[in-house]
Short mmCIF file of C-alpha atoms in Angstrom, two decimals:
data_model
loop_
_atom_site.label_atom_id
_atom_site.label_comp_id
_atom_site.label_asym_id
_atom_site.label_seq_id
_atom_site.Cartn_x
_atom_site.Cartn_y
_atom_site.Cartn_z
CA MET K 13 274.60 101.35 151.40
CA ILE K 14 272.95 100.20 148.18
CA ILE K 15 275.14 98.18 145.79
CA LEU K 16 273.98 97.17 142.42
CA ALA K 17 275.24 95.89 139.12
CA VAL K 18 273.23 96.67 135.83
CA LYS K 19 273.61 94.47 132.81
CA ILE K 20 272.89 96.18 129.46
CA ARG K 21 272.78 94.46 125.96
CA SER K 22 272.99 96.82 123.01
CA LYS K 23 271.57 96.11 119.67
CA PRO K 24 274.31 94.89 117.28
CA ASN K 25 273.92 98.01 115.09
CA GLN K 26 273.86 100.35 117.98
CA ILE K 27 276.98 99.47 119.91
CA GLU K 28 278.90 102.60 119.22
CA ASN K 29 275.91 104.85 119.92
CA THR K 30 275.26 103.00 123.15
CA ALA K 31 278.78 103.16 124.22
CA ARG K 32 278.91 106.81 123.65
CA LEU K 33 275.78 107.58 125.51
CA LEU K 34 276.64 105.24 128.56
CA GLY K 35 280.25 106.48 128.63
CA SER K 36 278.95 109.87 129.62
CA PHE K 37 277.19 108.59 132.79
CA PRO K 38 280.05 107.80 135.12
CA ALA K 39 281.38 111.50 135.31
CA LYS K 40 277.97 112.82 135.91
CA ALA K 41 276.83 110.18 138.49
CA ASN K 42 280.02 110.36 140.51
CA GLN K 43 279.25 114.17 141.01
CA GLU K 44 275.74 113.32 142.47
CA PRO K 45 275.15 113.54 146.31
CA GLY K 46 275.24 110.01 147.91
CA CYS K 47 277.29 108.34 145.03
CA LEU K 48 280.06 106.35 146.46
CA GLN K 49 281.01 104.65 143.27
CA TYR K 50 279.78 104.42 139.68
CA GLU K 51 281.73 102.60 136.95
CA LEU K 52 281.03 101.38 133.43
CA PHE K 53 282.61 98.14 132.15
CA ARG K 54 282.32 96.58 128.59
CA GLY K 55 282.03 92.85 127.97
CA ALA K 56 285.44 91.42 127.35
CA LYS K 57 284.22 88.84 124.87
CA ASP K 58 280.77 90.26 123.78
CA PRO K 59 280.94 94.00 122.52
CA GLN K 60 277.17 94.23 122.86
CA LEU K 61 277.54 93.94 126.73
CA PHE K 62 277.86 96.87 129.15
CA TYR K 63 277.87 96.69 132.90
CA PHE K 64 277.46 99.41 135.52
CA PHE K 65 278.73 98.82 139.01
CA GLU K 66 277.22 101.21 141.50
CA LYS K 67 277.35 102.05 145.23
CA TRP K 68 274.88 104.50 146.77
CA GLU K 69 274.92 105.86 150.20
CA ASP K 70 271.18 105.02 150.64
CA GLN K 71 267.93 104.46 148.89
CA ALA K 72 267.24 108.22 148.71
CA ALA K 73 270.48 108.81 146.90
CA LEU K 74 269.68 106.02 144.35
CA ASP K 75 266.12 107.33 143.96
CA LYS K 76 267.33 110.94 143.24
CA HIS K 77 269.88 109.41 140.69
CA ASN K 78 267.07 107.64 138.86
CA THR K 79 265.35 111.11 138.22
CA GLN K 80 268.32 112.51 136.40
CA GLY K 81 267.74 113.90 132.96
CA TYR K 82 270.58 111.80 131.28
CA LEU K 83 268.89 108.65 132.52
CA LYS K 84 265.58 109.81 131.43
CA GLU K 85 267.06 110.23 127.96
CA PHE K 86 268.50 106.85 128.04
CA HIS K 87 265.24 105.28 129.12
CA SER K 88 263.39 107.12 126.23
CA ARG K 89 266.02 105.47 123.74
CA PHE K 90 265.65 101.76 125.10
CA GLU K 91 263.74 100.64 121.97
CA GLU K 92 266.21 102.17 119.74
CA LEU K 93 269.46 101.02 121.46
CA LEU K 94 268.84 97.96 123.44
CA ASP K 95 268.33 94.26 122.56
CA CYS K 96 266.49 93.58 125.83
CA PRO K 97 265.49 95.10 129.03
CA ASN K 98 268.26 95.92 131.50
CA GLU K 99 269.01 93.34 134.21
CA VAL K 100 269.42 94.94 137.62
CA LEU K 101 271.05 92.93 140.48
CA PHE K 102 271.12 94.26 143.97
CA LEU K 103 274.16 93.07 145.80
CA SER K 104 275.34 92.75 149.38
#
């Protein structure tokens, strides 16, 4: 099993656009083969922060997830939406 957390920091003027886009991901990801859990959380004290908590059956499932169109769209909008690169933490 692959477990990871992804920390995302929105630009201050893009919080709602970022929230809208990221908010659509869990319903899509949870339908993907090999997805065991995919949740989005917001920073309790910092509205610019978003966190994904993900569990994948194996590396192949995660690799397939990373090719999805909605993630490609998000990646193409990094410069527009985000204050800094995502931080990906692999957990055990």
